[in-house]
Short mmCIF file of C-alpha atoms and ligand atoms in Angstrom, two decimals:
data_model
loop_
_atom_site.label_atom_id
_atom_site.label_comp_id
_atom_site.label_asym_id
_atom_site.label_seq_id
_atom_site.Cartn_x
_atom_site.Cartn_y
_atom_site.Cartn_z
CA UNK A 1 15.34 5.31 17.49
CA UNK A 2 17.49 8.47 17.38
CA UNK A 3 16.64 9.27 13.76
CA UNK A 4 12.94 8.65 14.40
CA UNK A 5 13.06 11.02 17.39
CA UNK A 6 14.78 13.68 15.30
CA UNK A 7 12.17 13.36 12.56
CA UNK A 8 9.33 13.59 15.11
CA UNK A 9 10.81 16.72 16.69
CA UNK A 10 11.51 18.47 13.37
CA UNK A 11 8.06 17.62 11.98
CA UNK A 12 6.33 18.96 15.13
CA UNK A 13 8.21 22.24 14.85
CA UNK A 14 7.54 22.63 11.15
CA UNK A 15 3.83 21.81 11.48
CA UNK A 16 3.32 24.34 14.19
CA UNK A 17 4.86 27.00 11.89
CA UNK A 18 2.69 25.86 8.96
CA UNK A 19 -0.48 26.23 11.03
CA UNK A 20 -0.01 29.93 11.72
CA UNK A 21 -3.34 30.95 10.29
CA UNK A 22 -4.49 34.56 10.15
CA UNK A 23 -8.12 34.97 11.31
CA UNK A 24 -10.50 37.29 9.48
CA UNK A 25 -14.15 38.23 9.37
CA UNK A 26 -14.74 38.68 5.64
CA UNK A 27 -12.48 36.01 4.22
CA UNK A 28 -13.48 34.12 1.12
CA UNK A 29 -12.01 31.57 -1.22
CA UNK A 30 -10.77 33.12 -4.51
CA UNK A 31 -11.89 31.81 -7.91
CA UNK A 32 -9.72 29.05 -9.41
CA UNK A 33 -6.52 30.17 -11.15
CA UNK A 34 -6.35 27.29 -13.62
CA UNK A 35 -8.06 24.00 -14.46
CA UNK A 36 -5.81 21.68 -12.44
CA UNK A 37 -7.52 18.53 -11.05
CA UNK A 38 -9.19 19.28 -7.74
CA UNK A 39 -10.99 17.37 -5.05
CA UNK A 40 -13.92 18.48 -2.98
CA UNK A 41 -13.67 17.38 0.66
CA UNK A 42 -16.92 17.52 2.64
CA UNK A 43 -16.91 17.07 6.38
CA UNK A 44 -19.79 15.54 8.31
CA UNK A 45 -18.88 15.94 11.99
CA UNK A 46 -21.65 13.81 13.56
CA UNK A 47 -21.13 10.47 15.32
CA UNK A 48 -23.68 8.48 17.31
CA UNK A 49 -21.12 8.23 20.11
CA UNK A 50 -17.60 9.58 20.44
CA UNK A 51 -14.60 7.24 20.63
CA UNK A 52 -12.12 8.26 23.34
CA UNK A 53 -8.99 8.08 21.15
CA UNK A 54 -10.41 10.14 18.29
CA UNK A 55 -9.28 13.71 17.89
CA UNK A 56 -10.86 14.33 14.54
CA UNK A 57 -13.49 17.00 14.20
CA UNK A 58 -16.68 15.35 15.52
CA UNK A 59 -19.65 15.94 17.82
CA UNK A 60 -22.55 13.83 19.09
CA UNK A 61 -25.28 13.32 16.46
CA UNK A 62 -28.49 15.30 16.87
CA UNK A 63 -30.85 15.12 13.94
CA UNK A 64 -32.17 18.65 14.53
CA UNK A 65 -28.62 19.99 14.04
CA UNK A 66 -27.54 17.52 11.36
CA UNK A 67 -30.38 18.28 8.90
CA UNK A 68 -29.68 22.04 8.74
CA UNK A 69 -25.97 21.18 8.58
CA UNK A 70 -26.39 19.07 5.42
CA UNK A 71 -28.50 21.85 3.94
CA UNK A 72 -25.70 24.32 4.71
CA UNK A 73 -23.21 21.96 3.03
CA UNK A 74 -25.29 22.09 -0.14
CA UNK A 75 -25.20 25.89 -0.01
CA UNK A 76 -21.43 25.77 0.25
CA UNK A 77 -21.23 23.36 -2.72
CA UNK A 78 -23.18 25.97 -4.74
CA UNK A 79 -20.80 28.73 -3.57
CA UNK A 80 -17.87 26.84 -5.13
CA UNK A 81 -19.79 26.32 -8.38
CA UNK A 82 -20.60 30.05 -8.50
CA UNK A 83 -16.90 30.84 -8.03
CA UNK A 84 -16.15 28.76 -11.16
CA UNK A 85 -14.67 25.64 -9.54
CA UNK A 86 -14.91 22.17 -11.01
CA UNK A 87 -14.02 19.00 -9.08
CA UNK A 88 -13.08 15.59 -10.41
CA UNK A 89 -13.41 13.82 -7.09
CA UNK A 90 -15.48 14.07 -3.93
CA UNK A 91 -14.41 12.74 -0.54
CA UNK A 92 -16.90 12.76 2.33
CA UNK A 93 -15.18 12.27 5.67
CA UNK A 94 -16.15 12.50 9.29
CA UNK A 95 -17.38 12.03 11.84
CA UNK A 96 -19.79 9.62 10.22
CA UNK A 97 -21.04 10.80 6.80
CA UNK A 98 -23.71 8.07 6.64
CA UNK A 99 -25.66 9.24 9.75
CA UNK A 100 -28.44 10.49 7.45
CA UNK A 101 -28.12 8.66 4.12
CA UNK A 102 -30.90 10.69 2.42
CA UNK A 103 -29.09 13.96 3.19
CA UNK A 104 -25.74 12.51 2.04
CA UNK A 105 -27.41 11.36 -1.20
CA UNK A 106 -28.72 14.89 -1.86
CA UNK A 107 -25.23 16.39 -1.36
CA UNK A 108 -23.66 13.87 -3.75
CA UNK A 109 -26.38 14.40 -6.39
CA UNK A 110 -25.83 18.15 -6.23
CA UNK A 111 -22.04 17.77 -6.56
CA UNK A 112 -22.53 15.54 -9.64
CA UNK A 113 -25.00 17.99 -11.15
CA UNK A 114 -22.61 20.94 -10.76
CA UNK A 115 -19.19 19.34 -11.34
CA UNK A 116 -17.55 16.69 -13.55
CA UNK A 117 -17.18 14.24 -10.68
CA UNK A 118 -15.43 11.00 -11.65
CA UNK A 119 -15.02 9.35 -8.26
CA UNK A 120 -16.68 9.51 -4.88
CA UNK A 121 -15.26 8.24 -1.58
CA UNK A 122 -17.27 8.07 1.64
CA UNK A 123 -16.36 7.04 5.18
CA UNK A 124 -18.69 4.97 7.34
CA UNK A 125 -18.90 2.70 10.37
CA UNK A 126 -19.75 -1.03 10.55
CA UNK A 127 -23.22 -0.52 12.11
CA UNK A 128 -24.28 1.30 8.93
CA UNK A 129 -23.45 -1.67 6.69
CA UNK A 130 -26.99 -3.04 6.65
CA UNK A 131 -28.40 -4.55 3.41
CA UNK A 132 -30.76 -1.59 3.06
CA UNK A 133 -28.04 1.03 3.60
CA UNK A 134 -25.64 -0.77 1.28
CA UNK A 135 -28.22 -0.64 -1.53
CA UNK A 136 -28.64 3.08 -0.95
CA UNK A 137 -24.89 3.72 -0.93
CA UNK A 138 -24.46 1.73 -4.16
CA UNK A 139 -27.34 3.70 -5.73
CA UNK A 140 -25.60 6.96 -4.77
CA UNK A 141 -22.72 5.89 -7.00
CA UNK A 142 -20.12 5.67 -4.25
CA UNK A 143 -16.87 4.28 -5.71
CA UNK A 144 -14.82 3.90 -2.54
CA UNK A 145 -16.38 3.02 0.79
CA UNK A 146 -14.06 3.27 3.77
CA UNK A 147 -15.20 1.43 6.88
CA UNK A 148 -13.81 2.18 10.35
CA UNK A 149 -12.81 -1.15 11.89
CA UNK A 150 -9.71 -0.39 14.04
CA UNK A 151 -9.40 -3.98 15.29
CA UNK A 152 -11.29 -7.29 15.27
CA UNK A 153 -10.19 -8.06 18.82
CA UNK A 154 -13.19 -8.02 21.15
CA UNK A 155 -11.22 -7.02 24.27
CA UNK A 156 -9.58 -4.12 22.44
CA UNK A 157 -12.89 -3.11 20.85
CA UNK A 158 -14.35 -2.94 24.36
CA UNK A 159 -11.42 -0.87 25.60
CA UNK A 160 -11.82 1.68 22.82
CA UNK A 161 -15.58 1.70 23.44
CA UNK A 162 -16.60 0.44 20.02
CA UNK A 163 -17.82 -3.09 20.88
CA UNK A 164 -21.27 -1.98 22.12
CA UNK A 165 -21.77 0.32 19.11
CA UNK A 166 -20.29 -1.57 16.19
CA UNK A 167 -20.41 -5.16 17.41
CA UNK A 168 -17.86 -7.89 18.00
CA UNK A 169 -14.96 -8.64 15.65
CA UNK A 170 -17.05 -11.47 14.20
CA UNK A 171 -19.97 -9.14 13.56
CA UNK A 172 -17.69 -6.61 11.83
CA UNK A 173 -16.32 -9.39 9.58
CA UNK A 174 -19.88 -10.35 8.69
CA UNK A 175 -20.79 -6.78 7.80
CA UNK A 176 -17.64 -6.23 5.74
CA UNK A 177 -18.42 -9.43 3.84
CA UNK A 178 -21.85 -7.99 2.98
CA UNK A 179 -20.15 -4.91 1.50
CA UNK A 180 -17.46 -6.76 -0.45
CA UNK A 181 -17.78 -6.60 -4.22
CA UNK A 182 -20.38 -3.82 -4.10
CA UNK A 183 -17.96 -0.91 -4.57
CA UNK A 184 -14.92 -0.37 -6.78
CA UNK A 185 -12.84 -0.07 -3.63
CA UNK A 186 -13.79 -1.30 -0.18
CA UNK A 187 -11.30 0.01 2.37
CA UNK A 188 -10.96 -1.07 6.00
CA UNK A 189 -9.51 1.53 8.39
CA UNK A 190 -7.39 -0.19 11.01
CA UNK A 191 -5.29 1.20 13.84
CA UNK A 192 -2.02 0.15 15.43
CA UNK A 193 -0.07 1.07 18.52
CA UNK A 194 -2.80 1.30 21.11
CA UNK A 195 -0.80 1.01 24.37
CA UNK A 196 -2.57 -2.21 25.36
CA UNK A 197 -2.45 -3.79 21.89
CA UNK A 198 -0.05 -6.72 21.74
CA UNK A 199 1.85 -8.10 18.77
CA UNK A 200 -0.40 -11.21 18.91
CA UNK A 201 -3.54 -9.08 18.67
CA UNK A 202 -2.06 -7.17 15.73
CA UNK A 203 -1.09 -10.42 13.97
CA UNK A 204 -4.58 -11.88 14.44
CA UNK A 205 -6.09 -8.70 12.93
CA UNK A 206 -3.74 -8.97 9.96
CA UNK A 207 -4.68 -12.63 9.46
CA UNK A 208 -8.36 -11.66 9.47
CA UNK A 209 -7.70 -8.95 6.87
CA UNK A 210 -5.79 -11.41 4.67
CA UNK A 211 -8.55 -13.99 5.00
CA UNK A 212 -11.25 -11.45 4.16
CA UNK A 213 -9.20 -10.06 1.27
CA UNK A 214 -10.74 -6.56 1.38
CA UNK A 215 -9.59 -4.43 -1.56
CA UNK A 216 -7.67 -2.01 0.58
CA UNK A 217 -6.53 -1.56 4.15
CA UNK A 218 -5.38 1.66 5.79
CA UNK A 219 -3.34 1.19 8.97
CA UNK A 220 -3.24 4.40 11.01
CA UNK A 221 -0.76 4.73 13.86
CA UNK A 222 -2.51 5.93 17.03
CA UNK A 223 -2.29 9.73 17.02
CA UNK A 224 -2.67 11.42 20.36
CA UNK A 225 -3.59 15.09 20.34
CA UNK A 226 -3.70 17.54 23.25
CA UNK A 227 -7.41 16.87 23.85
CA UNK A 228 -7.12 13.07 24.04
CA UNK A 229 -3.75 12.75 25.83
CA UNK A 230 -4.95 12.70 29.45
CA UNK A 231 -7.94 10.41 28.89
CA UNK A 232 -5.94 7.93 26.80
CA UNK A 233 -3.13 7.84 29.32
CA UNK A 234 -5.58 7.09 32.10
CA UNK A 235 -7.47 4.45 30.13
CA UNK A 236 -4.72 2.72 28.20
CA UNK A 237 -1.31 4.03 29.30
CA UNK A 238 1.53 5.76 27.45
CA UNK A 239 2.17 5.48 23.73
CA UNK A 240 5.46 3.84 22.77
CA UNK A 241 7.11 4.79 19.50
CA UNK A 242 9.42 1.77 19.76
CA UNK A 243 6.30 -0.41 19.61
CA UNK A 244 4.95 1.68 16.72
CA UNK A 245 8.04 0.90 14.67
CA UNK A 246 7.88 -2.83 15.44
CA UNK A 247 4.15 -2.96 14.66
CA UNK A 248 4.62 -1.15 11.35
CA UNK A 249 7.32 -3.57 10.34
CA UNK A 250 4.99 -6.52 11.11
CA UNK A 251 2.12 -4.88 9.18
CA UNK A 252 4.22 -4.47 6.02
CA UNK A 253 5.80 -7.89 6.54
CA UNK A 254 2.43 -9.64 6.66
CA UNK A 255 0.50 -7.60 4.06
CA UNK A 256 3.17 -7.74 1.34
CA UNK A 257 3.14 -9.21 -1.31
CA UNK A 258 -0.66 -9.70 -1.42
CA UNK A 259 -1.12 -6.01 -0.81
CA UNK A 260 1.11 -3.33 -2.28
CA UNK A 261 1.69 -0.03 -0.49
CA UNK A 262 -0.27 2.80 -2.11
CA UNK A 263 0.84 5.30 0.52
CA UNK A 264 3.00 4.88 3.61
CA UNK A 265 -0.02 3.52 5.50
CA UNK A 266 -2.53 2.47 2.86
CA UNK A 267 -2.21 -0.95 1.18
CA UNK A 268 -4.15 -2.07 -1.90
CA UNK A 269 -4.71 -5.47 -3.50
CA UNK A 270 -4.74 -4.10 -7.06
CA UNK A 271 -3.58 -1.01 -8.79
CA UNK A 272 -6.49 1.03 -10.12
CA UNK A 273 -8.07 1.32 -6.70
CA UNK A 274 -8.73 4.74 -5.25
CA UNK A 275 -6.17 5.93 -2.71
CA UNK A 276 -6.07 8.76 -0.26
CA UNK A 277 -6.89 12.14 -1.71
CA UNK A 278 -3.99 14.24 -0.41
CA UNK A 279 -1.66 12.26 -2.67
CA UNK A 280 -3.62 12.25 -5.91
CA UNK A 281 -4.95 15.79 -5.94
CA UNK A 282 -2.69 18.83 -5.84
CA UNK A 283 -5.50 20.98 -4.51
CA UNK A 284 -8.67 20.41 -2.56
CA UNK A 285 -11.50 22.52 -1.21
CA UNK A 286 -12.58 21.87 2.40
CA UNK A 287 -16.33 22.20 2.92
CA UNK A 288 -18.17 21.97 6.21
CA UNK A 289 -17.40 23.07 9.73
CA UNK A 290 -13.71 22.88 10.69
CA UNK A 291 -12.59 21.76 7.22
CA UNK A 292 -9.28 22.94 5.87
CA UNK A 293 -8.82 23.32 2.09
CA UNK A 294 -5.64 23.93 0.13
CA UNK A 295 -6.15 26.08 -2.98
CA UNK A 296 -3.74 28.20 -5.01
CA UNK A 297 -0.94 27.95 -2.43
CA UNK A 298 -3.13 29.02 0.51
CA UNK A 299 -4.91 27.03 3.20
CA UNK A 300 -8.43 28.06 4.22
CA UNK A 301 -10.00 26.96 7.51
CA UNK A 302 -13.77 27.05 7.92
CA UNK A 303 -15.41 28.08 11.18
CA UNK A 304 -15.04 25.36 13.83
CA UNK A 305 -18.41 25.95 15.40
CA UNK A 306 -21.19 23.89 13.75
CA UNK A 307 -23.96 26.34 14.72
CA UNK A 308 -21.88 29.27 13.44
CA UNK A 309 -21.31 27.38 10.17
CA UNK A 310 -25.05 26.81 9.70
CA UNK A 311 -25.75 30.46 10.55
CA UNK A 312 -23.15 31.76 8.12
CA UNK A 313 -24.39 29.60 5.28
CA UNK A 314 -27.98 30.67 6.09
CA UNK A 315 -27.09 34.33 5.48
CA UNK A 316 -25.20 33.49 2.29
CA UNK A 317 -21.83 34.60 3.70
CA UNK A 318 -18.62 32.58 3.45
CA UNK A 319 -17.74 30.24 6.33
CA UNK A 320 -13.95 30.81 6.06
CA UNK A 321 -12.59 31.83 9.48
CA UNK A 322 -8.84 31.89 8.84
CA UNK A 323 -6.31 31.70 6.07
CA UNK A 324 -2.64 30.90 5.72
CA UNK A 325 -0.64 31.87 2.63
CA UNK A 326 2.23 29.48 1.98
CA UNK A 327 5.60 30.87 0.83
CA UNK A 328 7.17 29.23 -2.22
CA UNK A 329 9.38 27.07 -0.01
CA UNK A 330 6.39 26.04 2.13
CA UNK A 331 4.42 25.08 -0.99
CA UNK A 332 7.33 23.02 -2.30
CA UNK A 333 7.74 21.38 1.08
CA UNK A 334 4.02 20.58 1.24
CA UNK A 335 4.20 18.89 -2.18
CA UNK A 336 7.34 17.00 -1.12
CA UNK A 337 5.61 15.60 1.97
CA UNK A 338 2.32 14.72 0.28
CA UNK A 339 3.83 13.21 -2.86
CA UNK A 340 6.32 11.13 -0.89
CA UNK A 341 3.48 9.97 1.36
CA UNK A 342 2.33 8.44 -1.95
CA UNK A 343 5.83 6.90 -2.20
CA UNK A 344 7.45 8.92 -5.02
CA UNK A 345 8.08 12.46 -6.23
CA UNK A 346 9.10 13.48 -9.74
CA UNK A 347 11.47 16.44 -9.40
CA UNK A 348 11.05 17.48 -13.07
CA UNK A 349 7.28 17.72 -12.62
CA UNK A 350 7.76 19.74 -9.46
CA UNK A 351 10.21 22.12 -11.21
CA UNK A 352 7.71 22.62 -14.03
CA UNK A 353 4.81 23.19 -11.68
CA UNK A 354 6.57 25.98 -9.76
CA UNK A 355 8.94 27.22 -12.52
CA UNK A 356 11.98 26.88 -10.23
CA UNK A 357 14.78 24.46 -9.47
CA UNK A 358 13.07 22.76 -6.55
CA UNK A 359 16.29 21.18 -5.27
CA UNK A 360 17.56 24.66 -4.44
CA UNK A 361 14.74 24.93 -1.88
CA UNK A 362 14.34 21.34 -0.75
CA UNK A 363 17.95 20.20 -0.45
CA UNK A 364 17.94 20.14 3.40
CA UNK A 365 15.05 17.64 3.56
CA UNK A 366 16.16 15.61 0.54
CA UNK A 367 19.81 15.34 1.71
CA UNK A 368 18.73 14.39 5.24
CA UNK A 369 16.35 11.62 4.19
CA UNK A 370 18.80 10.32 1.58
CA UNK A 371 21.62 10.26 4.14
CA UNK A 372 19.56 8.27 6.67
CA UNK A 373 18.55 5.76 3.99
CA UNK A 374 14.92 6.86 3.59
CA UNK A 375 15.09 8.14 0.00
CA UNK A 376 16.52 6.98 -3.32
CA UNK A 377 16.97 9.27 -6.31
CA UNK A 378 16.26 7.29 -9.49
CA UNK A 379 16.83 9.58 -12.44
CA UNK A 380 15.28 12.59 -10.67
CA UNK A 381 12.39 10.57 -9.28
CA UNK A 382 12.64 10.39 -5.50
CA UNK A 383 11.36 7.13 -4.05
CA UNK A 384 10.82 6.10 -0.45
CA UNK A 385 12.81 3.06 0.64
CA UNK A 386 11.12 0.58 3.03
CA UNK A 387 12.88 2.45 5.86
CA UNK A 388 11.64 5.73 4.38
CA UNK A 389 8.06 4.44 4.42
CA UNK A 390 8.21 4.30 8.19
CA UNK A 391 9.80 7.76 8.32
CA UNK A 392 6.79 8.98 6.35
CA UNK A 393 4.42 7.34 8.82
CA UNK A 394 6.08 9.59 11.41
CA UNK A 395 5.85 12.67 9.16
CA UNK A 396 2.14 12.12 8.51
CA UNK A 397 1.40 11.17 12.12
CA UNK A 398 2.86 14.51 13.19
CA UNK A 399 1.04 16.35 10.38
CA UNK A 400 -2.35 15.02 11.52
CA UNK A 401 -1.58 15.57 15.21
CA UNK A 402 -0.67 19.17 14.37
CA UNK A 403 -3.91 19.72 12.45
CA UNK A 404 -5.99 18.08 15.19
CA UNK A 405 -4.32 20.17 17.92
CA UNK A 406 -5.07 23.24 15.86
CA UNK A 407 -8.74 22.25 15.53
CA UNK A 408 -9.03 21.34 19.23
CA UNK A 409 -7.70 24.71 20.20
CA UNK A 410 -9.94 26.63 17.81
CA UNK A 411 -13.02 24.73 18.97
CA UNK A 412 -12.29 25.37 22.64
CA UNK A 413 -11.28 28.98 22.27
CA UNK A 414 -13.87 29.79 19.65
CA UNK A 415 -14.39 33.30 20.98
CA UNK A 416 -12.43 36.47 21.38
CA UNK A 417 -8.84 37.53 21.58
CA UNK A 418 -7.44 34.22 22.85
CA UNK A 419 -8.45 32.46 19.70
CA UNK A 420 -7.20 35.27 17.50
CA UNK A 421 -3.82 35.32 19.21
CA UNK A 422 -3.57 31.58 18.84
CA UNK A 423 -4.45 31.60 15.18
CA UNK A 424 -1.60 33.98 14.55
CA UNK A 425 0.95 32.20 16.71
CA UNK A 426 -0.06 28.60 15.92
CA UNK A 427 -0.81 25.75 18.31
CA UNK A 428 1.76 24.11 20.52
CA UNK A 429 1.99 20.76 18.80
C1 LIG B 501 -11.96 10.00 11.58
S1 LIG B 501 -12.67 8.42 11.33
C2 LIG B 501 -14.11 8.80 10.40
C3 LIG B 501 -14.87 7.60 9.93
C4 LIG B 501 -15.63 6.77 10.94
N1 LIG B 501 -16.29 7.53 11.92
C5 LIG B 501 -14.70 5.78 11.61
O1 LIG B 501 -14.67 5.70 12.84
O2 LIG B 501 -14.02 5.09 10.86
C6 LIG B 501 -11.61 7.66 10.13
C7 LIG B 501 -10.54 6.82 10.71
O3 LIG B 501 -9.58 7.61 11.38
C8 LIG B 501 -8.85 6.76 12.23
N2 LIG B 501 -8.62 7.45 13.50
C9 LIG B 501 -9.51 8.08 14.27
N3 LIG B 501 -8.90 8.59 15.37
C10 LIG B 501 -7.59 8.29 15.26
C11 LIG B 501 -6.46 8.53 16.06
N4 LIG B 501 -6.52 9.21 17.20
N5 LIG B 501 -5.26 8.05 15.64
C12 LIG B 501 -5.18 7.36 14.48
N6 LIG B 501 -6.21 7.11 13.69
C13 LIG B 501 -7.41 7.55 14.06
C14 LIG B 501 -9.66 5.49 12.44
O4 LIG B 501 -9.03 4.40 11.80
C15 LIG B 501 -10.96 5.82 11.76
O5 LIG B 501 -11.56 4.69 11.23
S1 LIG B 502 -13.37 7.21 15.26
FE1 LIG B 502 -15.07 7.63 13.87
S2 LIG B 502 -16.89 7.05 15.09
FE2 LIG B 502 -15.24 7.27 16.52
S3 LIG B 502 -15.45 9.41 17.22
FE3 LIG B 502 -13.93 9.38 15.55
S4 LIG B 502 -15.08 9.90 13.78
FE4 LIG B 502 -16.58 9.26 15.32
#
């Protein structure tokens, strides 16, 4: 586990440097520099109840806040159109984007009217997979529906406080079955490495997935951020990375060959299915409260406060609260991490994109991962080895923990000098 520990430590350090955002009061997103393929990410932060392990950007659903929020989202969509952006894909994440299907439908219609959208992905929860809702989601033209399952084990579902909201494992299977075949890609979000999860529970979940034959399964390792650490420790105990490695090896062992890896933690039954957006799109705009976009080599973070977001959009101003400009090496490193998360990176394409010899900048990372057996160089295409796939689970786990810590901090310290100092110095990951 020495190499894994080294990777974890280095990734933590790097992420905390990458999240040194500079706050500002009149920040705005610049117009697009070229016509590269871009994705529009929309965040819907509302959930009917909050799961204790989740450190994503979410708050308890209140209709009187959610309706003006969706309206504000539509204003932000128009802002991007006015700036001259086009988007080929839309991803609506949460929170729970399907809390108000009529509002979601209006946002998607507007995006289609203004942009050349070719694919739409939306996240949801099992309780929203009713026949009526499914018809509405199909009518909205959703191509990829991603359903949060986590586990089919009733005891574990109770422990993570999802049983009473989303039903038993059996009920979740029934609801997934209703959704199968209705979308181009039906994805099930699963989780591994809960401290109380056993190998037997994991294996039973994998058997259920194989029996169901959903198009795609994403297996997230449990990510603990600063805001969930204490509660999770009290409820479920400490996280073990040894167990994480063993679990990941069982996941790949059981899913292959029926599923092929599309990213380090997403497995698809066929090619042609829609995978995670950070891999397929070089750039993306982040709309909604707390969203982070990556455009033209800079990251833009929207205000973390939902009420502030609605207010800002109401006055027609921009909701961007902070910005981070990436140096050339940071941009190359970002592409290296995201492309390899999708399993391969073409060095010639990277050289052409940036007009430099990328190896000159990336040799420390590439030599390290090659030396430890994580990367193969096949004619200037870098490919993750099976060992490397697990290393990339660690890299992405740390990336998301870093982003979530950053959001936690900004939400808590949303006023005054403390927040500003933090934005400049970065969170302690
Ligand atoms: C952020 S949620 C949004 C969609 C929906 N609310 C749900 O619960 O699926 C998307 C997925 O992120 C994953 N997730 C949430 N919290 C996580 C954590 N702390 N560590 C790892 N994965 C997590 C879960 O698999 C979840 O289904
Ligand atoms: S896991 Fe999904 S439902 Fe649970 S709090 Fe997070 S975003 Fe909401």
